[in-house]
Short mmCIF file of C-alpha atoms and ligand atoms in Angstrom, two decimals:
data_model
loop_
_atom_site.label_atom_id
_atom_site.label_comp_id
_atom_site.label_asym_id
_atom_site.label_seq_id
_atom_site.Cartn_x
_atom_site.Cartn_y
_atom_site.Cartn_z
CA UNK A 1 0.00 0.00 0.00
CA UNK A 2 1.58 3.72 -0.21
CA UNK A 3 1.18 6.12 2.16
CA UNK A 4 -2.15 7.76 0.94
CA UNK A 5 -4.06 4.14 0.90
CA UNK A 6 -2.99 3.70 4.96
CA UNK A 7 -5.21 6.64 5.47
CA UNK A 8 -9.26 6.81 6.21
CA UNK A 9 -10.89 7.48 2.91
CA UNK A 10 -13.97 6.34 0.71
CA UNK A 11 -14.25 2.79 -0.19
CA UNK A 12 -12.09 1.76 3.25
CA UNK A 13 -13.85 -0.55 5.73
CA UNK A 14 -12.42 1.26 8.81
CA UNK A 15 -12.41 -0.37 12.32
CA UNK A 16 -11.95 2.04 15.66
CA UNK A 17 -11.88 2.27 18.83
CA UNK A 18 -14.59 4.63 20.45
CA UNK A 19 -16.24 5.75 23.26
CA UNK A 20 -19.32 8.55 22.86
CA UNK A 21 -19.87 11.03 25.73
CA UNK A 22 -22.93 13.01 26.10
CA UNK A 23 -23.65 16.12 28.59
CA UNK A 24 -20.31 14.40 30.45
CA UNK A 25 -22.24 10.85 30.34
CA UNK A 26 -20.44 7.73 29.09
CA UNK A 27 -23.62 6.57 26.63
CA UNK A 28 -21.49 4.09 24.24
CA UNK A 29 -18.08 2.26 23.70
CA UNK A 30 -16.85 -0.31 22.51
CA UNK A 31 -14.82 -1.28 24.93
CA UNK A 32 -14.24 -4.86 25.93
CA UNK A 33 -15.67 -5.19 22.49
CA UNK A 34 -14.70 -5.84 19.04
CA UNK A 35 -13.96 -2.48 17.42
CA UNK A 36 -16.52 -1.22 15.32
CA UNK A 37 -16.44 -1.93 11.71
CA UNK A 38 -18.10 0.46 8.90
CA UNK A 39 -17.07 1.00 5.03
CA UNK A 40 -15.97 4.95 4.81
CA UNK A 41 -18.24 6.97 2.91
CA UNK A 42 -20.90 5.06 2.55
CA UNK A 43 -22.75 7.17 4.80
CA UNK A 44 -23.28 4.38 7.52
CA UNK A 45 -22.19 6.79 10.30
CA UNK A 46 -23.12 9.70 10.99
CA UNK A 47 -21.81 12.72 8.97
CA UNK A 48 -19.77 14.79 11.45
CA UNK A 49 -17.86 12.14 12.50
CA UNK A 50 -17.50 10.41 9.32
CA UNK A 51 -16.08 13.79 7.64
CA UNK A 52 -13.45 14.24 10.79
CA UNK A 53 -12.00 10.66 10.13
CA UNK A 54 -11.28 10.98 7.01
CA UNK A 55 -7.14 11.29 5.98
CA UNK A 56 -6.46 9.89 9.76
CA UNK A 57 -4.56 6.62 10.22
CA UNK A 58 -3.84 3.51 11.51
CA UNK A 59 -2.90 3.80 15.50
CA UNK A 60 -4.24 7.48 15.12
CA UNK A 61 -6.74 8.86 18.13
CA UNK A 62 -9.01 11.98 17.96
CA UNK A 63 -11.50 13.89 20.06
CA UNK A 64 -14.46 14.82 17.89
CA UNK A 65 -16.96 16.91 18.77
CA UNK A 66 -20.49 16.53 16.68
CA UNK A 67 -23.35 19.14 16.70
CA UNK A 68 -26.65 17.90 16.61
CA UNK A 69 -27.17 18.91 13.06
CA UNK A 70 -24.18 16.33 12.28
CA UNK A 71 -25.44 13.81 14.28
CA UNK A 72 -28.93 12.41 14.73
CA UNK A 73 -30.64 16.15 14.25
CA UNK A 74 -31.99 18.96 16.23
CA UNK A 75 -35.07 17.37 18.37
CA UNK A 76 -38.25 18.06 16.36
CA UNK A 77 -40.77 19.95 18.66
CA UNK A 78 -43.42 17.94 16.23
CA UNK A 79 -42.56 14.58 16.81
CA UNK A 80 -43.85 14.64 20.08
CA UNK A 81 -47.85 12.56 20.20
CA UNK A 82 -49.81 13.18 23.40
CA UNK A 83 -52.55 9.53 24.40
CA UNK A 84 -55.02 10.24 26.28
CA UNK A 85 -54.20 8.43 29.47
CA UNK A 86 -57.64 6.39 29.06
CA UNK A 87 -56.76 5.13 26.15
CA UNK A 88 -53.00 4.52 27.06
CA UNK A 89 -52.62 0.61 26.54
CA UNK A 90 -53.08 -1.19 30.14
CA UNK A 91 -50.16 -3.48 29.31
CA UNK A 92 -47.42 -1.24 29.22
CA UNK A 93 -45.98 0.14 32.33
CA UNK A 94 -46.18 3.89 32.97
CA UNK A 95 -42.06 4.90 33.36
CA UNK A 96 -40.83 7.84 32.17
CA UNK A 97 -38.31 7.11 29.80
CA UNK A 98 -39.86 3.99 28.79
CA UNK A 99 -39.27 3.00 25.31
CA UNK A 100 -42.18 1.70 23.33
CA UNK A 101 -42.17 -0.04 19.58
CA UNK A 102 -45.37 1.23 18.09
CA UNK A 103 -46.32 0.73 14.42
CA UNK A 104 -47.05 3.19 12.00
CA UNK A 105 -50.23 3.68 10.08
CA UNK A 106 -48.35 1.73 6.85
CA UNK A 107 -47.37 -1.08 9.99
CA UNK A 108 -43.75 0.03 9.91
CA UNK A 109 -41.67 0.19 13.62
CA UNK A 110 -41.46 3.15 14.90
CA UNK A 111 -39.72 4.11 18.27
CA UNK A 112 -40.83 6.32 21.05
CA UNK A 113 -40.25 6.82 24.49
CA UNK A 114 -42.72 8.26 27.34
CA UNK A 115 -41.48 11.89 27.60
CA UNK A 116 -44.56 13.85 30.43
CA UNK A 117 -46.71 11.41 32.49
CA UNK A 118 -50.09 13.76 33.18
CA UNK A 119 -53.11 13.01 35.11
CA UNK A 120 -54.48 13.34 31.63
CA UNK A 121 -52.31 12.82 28.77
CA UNK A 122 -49.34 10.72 28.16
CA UNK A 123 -47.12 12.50 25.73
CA UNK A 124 -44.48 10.22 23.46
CA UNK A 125 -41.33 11.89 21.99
CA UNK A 126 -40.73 10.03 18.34
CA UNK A 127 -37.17 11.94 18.45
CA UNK A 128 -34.13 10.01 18.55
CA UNK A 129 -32.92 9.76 22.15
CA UNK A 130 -30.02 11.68 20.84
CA UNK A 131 -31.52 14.25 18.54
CA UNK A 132 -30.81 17.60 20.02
CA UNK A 133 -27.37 16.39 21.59
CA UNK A 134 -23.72 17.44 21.23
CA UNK A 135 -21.77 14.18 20.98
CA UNK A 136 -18.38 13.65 21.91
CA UNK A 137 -16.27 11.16 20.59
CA UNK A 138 -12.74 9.68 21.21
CA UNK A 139 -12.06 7.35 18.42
CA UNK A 140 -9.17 5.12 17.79
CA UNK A 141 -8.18 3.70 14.24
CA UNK A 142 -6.98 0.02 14.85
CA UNK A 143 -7.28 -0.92 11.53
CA UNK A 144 -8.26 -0.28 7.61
CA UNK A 145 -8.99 -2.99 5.01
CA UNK A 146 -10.33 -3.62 1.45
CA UNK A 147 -13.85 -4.15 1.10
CA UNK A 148 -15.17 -7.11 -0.25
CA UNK A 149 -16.97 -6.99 -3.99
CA UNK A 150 -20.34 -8.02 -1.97
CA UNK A 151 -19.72 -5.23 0.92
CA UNK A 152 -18.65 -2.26 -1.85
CA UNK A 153 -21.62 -3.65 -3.34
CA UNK A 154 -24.10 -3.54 -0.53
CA UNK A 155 -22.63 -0.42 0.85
CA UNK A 156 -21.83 -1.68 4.49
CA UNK A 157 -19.57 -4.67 6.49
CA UNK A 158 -20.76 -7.69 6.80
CA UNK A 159 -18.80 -8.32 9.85
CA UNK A 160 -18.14 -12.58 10.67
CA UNK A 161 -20.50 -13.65 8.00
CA UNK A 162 -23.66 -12.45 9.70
CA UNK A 163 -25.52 -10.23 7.73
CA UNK A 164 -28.51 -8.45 8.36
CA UNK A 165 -30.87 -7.40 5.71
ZN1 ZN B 201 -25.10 -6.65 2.89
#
């Protein structure tokens, strides 16, 4: 390889090293894990961190700090749904927080979490939990590799044969 193909760039399956912080909160890491995997510029991560690895290298570490408009958006004051309370499903548990899998008028899975518990109302936030955040990264590049035809092809890893379609 010369020196330009050792470095992050499109068409590169790219595994790191990472741990996210958010509001000074450990959220996600891989440690004690395999690194994570994804094929540069193939938009499989998000933007703002994908454009900030690019041209680093093998061994390499980096602080990167994402705005929410990089990352998973600013939260959308309309994707908020208040239930009536009455008509709250008596199976599921009333916890703040809670995350719920509720379908979609076309049946598709769509995820919400109880945001305001009311004597009246229960109001759902359809934002991702972290819409609206900063995120802070520390990444690690441990290691860069050739794609295969079927991953270049697909436009992510298929990581240990399992694939997920
Ligand atoms: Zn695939």
């Amino acid at each position: 390889m010369s020196d330009e193909n050792k470095k992050v760039q499109a068409g590169r399956v790219v595994s790191m090293d990472y741990t996210l912080h958010v509001n000074g909160e450990k959220i996600d890491s891989s440690e004690g894990r395999e690194p994570l995997e994804y094929l540069h510029g193939a938009g499989n991560i998000i933007p703002g961190l994908e454009r900030e690895l690019a041209g680093m290298e093998v061994g390499e570490s980096k602080e990167v700090i994402v705005s929410p408009a990089d990352g998973y958006g600013e939260s959308d004051p309309d994707a908020y749904i208040e239930v009536p309370r009455n008509e709250f499903p008596a199976n599921i548990p009333l916890e703040l927080g809670l995350e719920l899998q509720v379908q979609d008028p076309n049946g598709n899975a769509m995820y919400a979490r109880i945001d305001e518990i009311t004597d009246e109302v229960v109001r759902l936030d359809f934002n991702h939990p972290l819409a609206g955040k900063e995120l802070h990264f520390r990444v690690k590049i441990v290691g860069l590799r050739e794609p295969t035809e079927e991953e270049l092809d697909h436009g992510h890893v298929h990581s240990d044969g399992e694939h997920e379609h």
